[in-house]
mmCIF file of C-alpha atoms in Angstrom:
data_model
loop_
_atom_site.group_PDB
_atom_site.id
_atom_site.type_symbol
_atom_site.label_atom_id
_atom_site.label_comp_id
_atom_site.label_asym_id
_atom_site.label_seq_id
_atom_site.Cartn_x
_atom_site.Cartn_y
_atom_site.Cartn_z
ATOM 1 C CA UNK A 58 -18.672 -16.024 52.907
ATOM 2 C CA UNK A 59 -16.204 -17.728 50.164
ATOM 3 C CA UNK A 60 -18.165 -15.746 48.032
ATOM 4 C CA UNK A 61 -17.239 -11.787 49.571
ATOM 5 C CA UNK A 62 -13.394 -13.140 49.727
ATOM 6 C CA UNK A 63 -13.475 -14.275 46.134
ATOM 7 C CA UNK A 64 -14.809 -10.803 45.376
ATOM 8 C CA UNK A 65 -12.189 -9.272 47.944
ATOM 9 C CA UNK A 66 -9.652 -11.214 46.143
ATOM 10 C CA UNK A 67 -10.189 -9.946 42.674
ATOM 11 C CA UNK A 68 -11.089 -6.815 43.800
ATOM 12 C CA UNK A 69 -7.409 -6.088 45.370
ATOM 13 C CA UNK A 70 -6.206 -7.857 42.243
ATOM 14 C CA UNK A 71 -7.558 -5.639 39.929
ATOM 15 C CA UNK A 72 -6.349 -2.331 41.896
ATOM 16 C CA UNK A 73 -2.717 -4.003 41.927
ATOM 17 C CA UNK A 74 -2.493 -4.078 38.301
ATOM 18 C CA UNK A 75 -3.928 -0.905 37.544
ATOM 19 C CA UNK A 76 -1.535 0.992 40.051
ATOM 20 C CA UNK A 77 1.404 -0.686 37.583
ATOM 21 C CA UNK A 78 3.800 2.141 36.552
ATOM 22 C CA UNK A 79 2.860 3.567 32.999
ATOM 23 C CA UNK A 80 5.594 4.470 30.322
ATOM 24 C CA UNK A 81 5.677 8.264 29.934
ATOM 25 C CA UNK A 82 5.050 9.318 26.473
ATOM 26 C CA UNK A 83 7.562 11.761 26.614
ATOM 27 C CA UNK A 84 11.660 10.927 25.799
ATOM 28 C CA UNK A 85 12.402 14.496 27.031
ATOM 29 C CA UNK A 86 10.812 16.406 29.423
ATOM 30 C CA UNK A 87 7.461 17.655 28.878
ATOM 31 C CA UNK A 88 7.282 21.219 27.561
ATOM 32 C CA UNK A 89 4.458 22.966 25.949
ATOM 33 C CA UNK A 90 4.754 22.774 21.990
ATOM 34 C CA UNK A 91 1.957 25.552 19.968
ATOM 35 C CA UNK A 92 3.193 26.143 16.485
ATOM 36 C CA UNK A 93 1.819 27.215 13.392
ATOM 37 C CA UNK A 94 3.470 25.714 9.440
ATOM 38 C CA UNK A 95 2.279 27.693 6.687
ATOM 39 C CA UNK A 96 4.137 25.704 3.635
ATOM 40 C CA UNK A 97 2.403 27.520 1.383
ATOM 41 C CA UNK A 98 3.740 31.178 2.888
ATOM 42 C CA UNK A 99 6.399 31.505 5.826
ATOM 43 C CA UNK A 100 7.189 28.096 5.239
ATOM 44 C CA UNK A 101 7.190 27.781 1.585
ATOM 45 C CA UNK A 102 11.165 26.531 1.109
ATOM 46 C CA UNK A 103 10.050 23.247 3.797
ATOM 47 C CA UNK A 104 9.823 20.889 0.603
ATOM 48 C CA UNK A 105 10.172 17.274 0.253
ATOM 49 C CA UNK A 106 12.914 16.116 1.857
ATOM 50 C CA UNK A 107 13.879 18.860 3.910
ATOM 51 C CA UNK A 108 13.819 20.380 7.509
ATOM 52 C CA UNK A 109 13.246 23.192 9.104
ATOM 53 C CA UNK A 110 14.565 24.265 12.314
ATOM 54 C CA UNK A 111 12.513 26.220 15.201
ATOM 55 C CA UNK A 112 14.540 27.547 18.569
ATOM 56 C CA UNK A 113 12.046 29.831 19.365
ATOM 57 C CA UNK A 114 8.722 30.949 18.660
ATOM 58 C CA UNK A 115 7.666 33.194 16.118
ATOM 59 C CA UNK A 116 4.740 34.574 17.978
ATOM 60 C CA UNK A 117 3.529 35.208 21.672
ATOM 61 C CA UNK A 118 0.953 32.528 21.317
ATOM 62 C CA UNK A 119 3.475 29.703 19.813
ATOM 63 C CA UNK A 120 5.759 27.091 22.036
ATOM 64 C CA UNK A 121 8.707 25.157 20.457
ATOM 65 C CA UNK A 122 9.345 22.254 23.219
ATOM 66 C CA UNK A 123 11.910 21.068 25.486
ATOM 67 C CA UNK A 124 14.761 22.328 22.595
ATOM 68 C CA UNK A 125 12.907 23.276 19.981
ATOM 69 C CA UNK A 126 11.291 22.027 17.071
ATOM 70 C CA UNK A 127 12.466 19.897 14.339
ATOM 71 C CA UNK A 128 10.069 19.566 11.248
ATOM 72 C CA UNK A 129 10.557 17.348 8.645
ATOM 73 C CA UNK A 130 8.786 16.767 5.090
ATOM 74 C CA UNK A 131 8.879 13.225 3.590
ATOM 75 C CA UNK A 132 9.715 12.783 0.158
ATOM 76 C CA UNK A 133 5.755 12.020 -0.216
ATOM 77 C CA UNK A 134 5.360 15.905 1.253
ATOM 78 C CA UNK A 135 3.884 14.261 5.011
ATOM 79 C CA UNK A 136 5.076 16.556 7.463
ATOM 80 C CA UNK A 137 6.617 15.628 11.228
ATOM 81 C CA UNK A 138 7.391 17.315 13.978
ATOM 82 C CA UNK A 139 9.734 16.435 16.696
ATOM 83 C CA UNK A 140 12.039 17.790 19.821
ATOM 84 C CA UNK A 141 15.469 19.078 19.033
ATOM 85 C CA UNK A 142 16.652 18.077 22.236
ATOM 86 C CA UNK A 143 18.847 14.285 22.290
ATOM 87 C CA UNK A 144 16.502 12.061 24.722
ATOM 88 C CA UNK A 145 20.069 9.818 25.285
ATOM 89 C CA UNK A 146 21.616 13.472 27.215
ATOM 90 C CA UNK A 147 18.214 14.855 28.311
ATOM 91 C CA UNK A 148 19.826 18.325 28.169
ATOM 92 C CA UNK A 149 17.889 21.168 26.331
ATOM 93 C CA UNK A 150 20.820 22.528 25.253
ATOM 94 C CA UNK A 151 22.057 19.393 23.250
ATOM 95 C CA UNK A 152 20.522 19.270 20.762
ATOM 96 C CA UNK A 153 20.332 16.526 17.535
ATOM 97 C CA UNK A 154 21.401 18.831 14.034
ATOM 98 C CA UNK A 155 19.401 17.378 10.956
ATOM 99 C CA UNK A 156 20.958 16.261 8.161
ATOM 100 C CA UNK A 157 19.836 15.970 4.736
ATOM 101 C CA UNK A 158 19.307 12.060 4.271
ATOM 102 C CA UNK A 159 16.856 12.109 6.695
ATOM 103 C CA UNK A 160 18.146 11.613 9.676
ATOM 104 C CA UNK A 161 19.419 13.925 12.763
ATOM 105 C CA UNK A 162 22.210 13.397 14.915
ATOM 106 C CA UNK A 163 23.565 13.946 18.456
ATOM 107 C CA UNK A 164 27.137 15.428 18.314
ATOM 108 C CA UNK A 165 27.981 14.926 22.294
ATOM 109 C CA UNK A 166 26.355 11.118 21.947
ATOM 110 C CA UNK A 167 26.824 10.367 18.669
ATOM 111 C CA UNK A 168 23.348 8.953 18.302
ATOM 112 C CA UNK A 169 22.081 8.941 15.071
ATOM 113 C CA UNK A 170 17.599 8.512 14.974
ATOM 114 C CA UNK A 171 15.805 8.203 11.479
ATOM 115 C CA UNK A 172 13.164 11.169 10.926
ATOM 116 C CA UNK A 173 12.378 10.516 7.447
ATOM 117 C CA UNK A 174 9.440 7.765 8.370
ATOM 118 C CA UNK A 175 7.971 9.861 11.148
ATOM 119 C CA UNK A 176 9.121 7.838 14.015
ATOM 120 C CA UNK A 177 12.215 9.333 15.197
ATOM 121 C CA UNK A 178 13.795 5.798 16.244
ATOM 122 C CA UNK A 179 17.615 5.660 16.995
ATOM 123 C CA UNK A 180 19.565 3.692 14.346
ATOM 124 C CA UNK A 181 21.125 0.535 15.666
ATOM 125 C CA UNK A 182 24.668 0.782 15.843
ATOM 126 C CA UNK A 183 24.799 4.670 15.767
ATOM 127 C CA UNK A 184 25.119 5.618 19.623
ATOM 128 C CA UNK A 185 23.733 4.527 22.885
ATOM 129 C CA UNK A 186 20.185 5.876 22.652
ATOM 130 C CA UNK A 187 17.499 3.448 22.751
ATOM 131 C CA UNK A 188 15.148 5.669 22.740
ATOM 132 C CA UNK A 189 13.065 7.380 20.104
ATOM 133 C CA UNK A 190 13.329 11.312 19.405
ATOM 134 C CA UNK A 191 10.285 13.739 21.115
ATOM 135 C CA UNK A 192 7.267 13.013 18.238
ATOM 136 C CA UNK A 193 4.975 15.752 18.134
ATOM 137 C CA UNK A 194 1.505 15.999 16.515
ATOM 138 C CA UNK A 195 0.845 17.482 13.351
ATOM 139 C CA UNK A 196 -3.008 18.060 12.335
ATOM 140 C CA UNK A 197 -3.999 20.374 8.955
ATOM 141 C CA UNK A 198 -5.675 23.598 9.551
ATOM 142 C CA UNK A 199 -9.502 22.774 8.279
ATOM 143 C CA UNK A 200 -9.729 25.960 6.962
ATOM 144 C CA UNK A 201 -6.544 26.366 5.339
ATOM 145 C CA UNK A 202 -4.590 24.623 2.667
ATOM 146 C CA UNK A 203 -1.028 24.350 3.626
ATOM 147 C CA UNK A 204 -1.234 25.227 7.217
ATOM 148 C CA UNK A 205 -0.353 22.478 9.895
ATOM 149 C CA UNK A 206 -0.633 22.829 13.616
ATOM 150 C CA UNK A 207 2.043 21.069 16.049
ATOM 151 C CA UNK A 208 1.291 20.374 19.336
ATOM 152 C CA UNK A 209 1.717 17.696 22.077
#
């Protein structure tokens, strides 16, 4: 009998701690993101150190996001990808404008976040957001030199 309530025990144990609340990937709200980089056509002037800006798609089968996309290329030529859209305001149509140090900032919040690296994180001292921009994925096309796929 100790035995079954020992099992019992763990058993309700083990279903408490997986029913803890999980952290949400997502700073902003999710939105489907489908879109295509070709740096080596349409894309050719995204070089080292630079951004690109996407507020819409650029065909039927593409999705930009919450706000739209953001893509940046390190000065080693990796390429990011992440929301326009401020997680601090939440608001699709606030929306963080690049700069050309590598960073992007919120003009209604002031927050400033650090894209260069690929994490998006807010810079201490520059705003109240403690959280990190949208990141999206960015995979090469197998069969293509130059082309990157962004999705979430």
């Amino acid at each position: 009998m100790k035995r079954i309530n020992i099992y019992i025990v763990i058993l309700f144990s083990l279903l408490a701690i997986s029913c803890a609340k999980e952290d949400s990937p997502y700073t902003v709200p999710f939105a489907k993101v489908n879109f295509e980089i070709d740096i080596n056509g349409a894309d050719s002037d995204l070089r080292p150190f630079t951004y690109k800006v996407f507020t819409k798609p650029r065909a039927a089968h593409e999705a930009v996001g919450y706000g739209g996309l953001l893509i940046f290329m390190s000065a080693e030529g990796k390429i990011y990808a992440y929301d326009l859209s401020c997680p601090y305001e939440d608001d699709k149509n606030i929306l963080v404008q690049p700069q050309t140090n590598g960073k992007a900032t919120c003009k209604k919040c002031q927050s400033s976040f650090i894209t260069m690296y690929g994490l998006g994180t807010p810079e201490i001292g520059m705003g109240p957001s403690k959280e990190s921009l949208q990141k999206y994925n960015v995979r090469p096309n197998p069969q293509r030199s130059g082309v990157f796929f962004i999705t979430n």
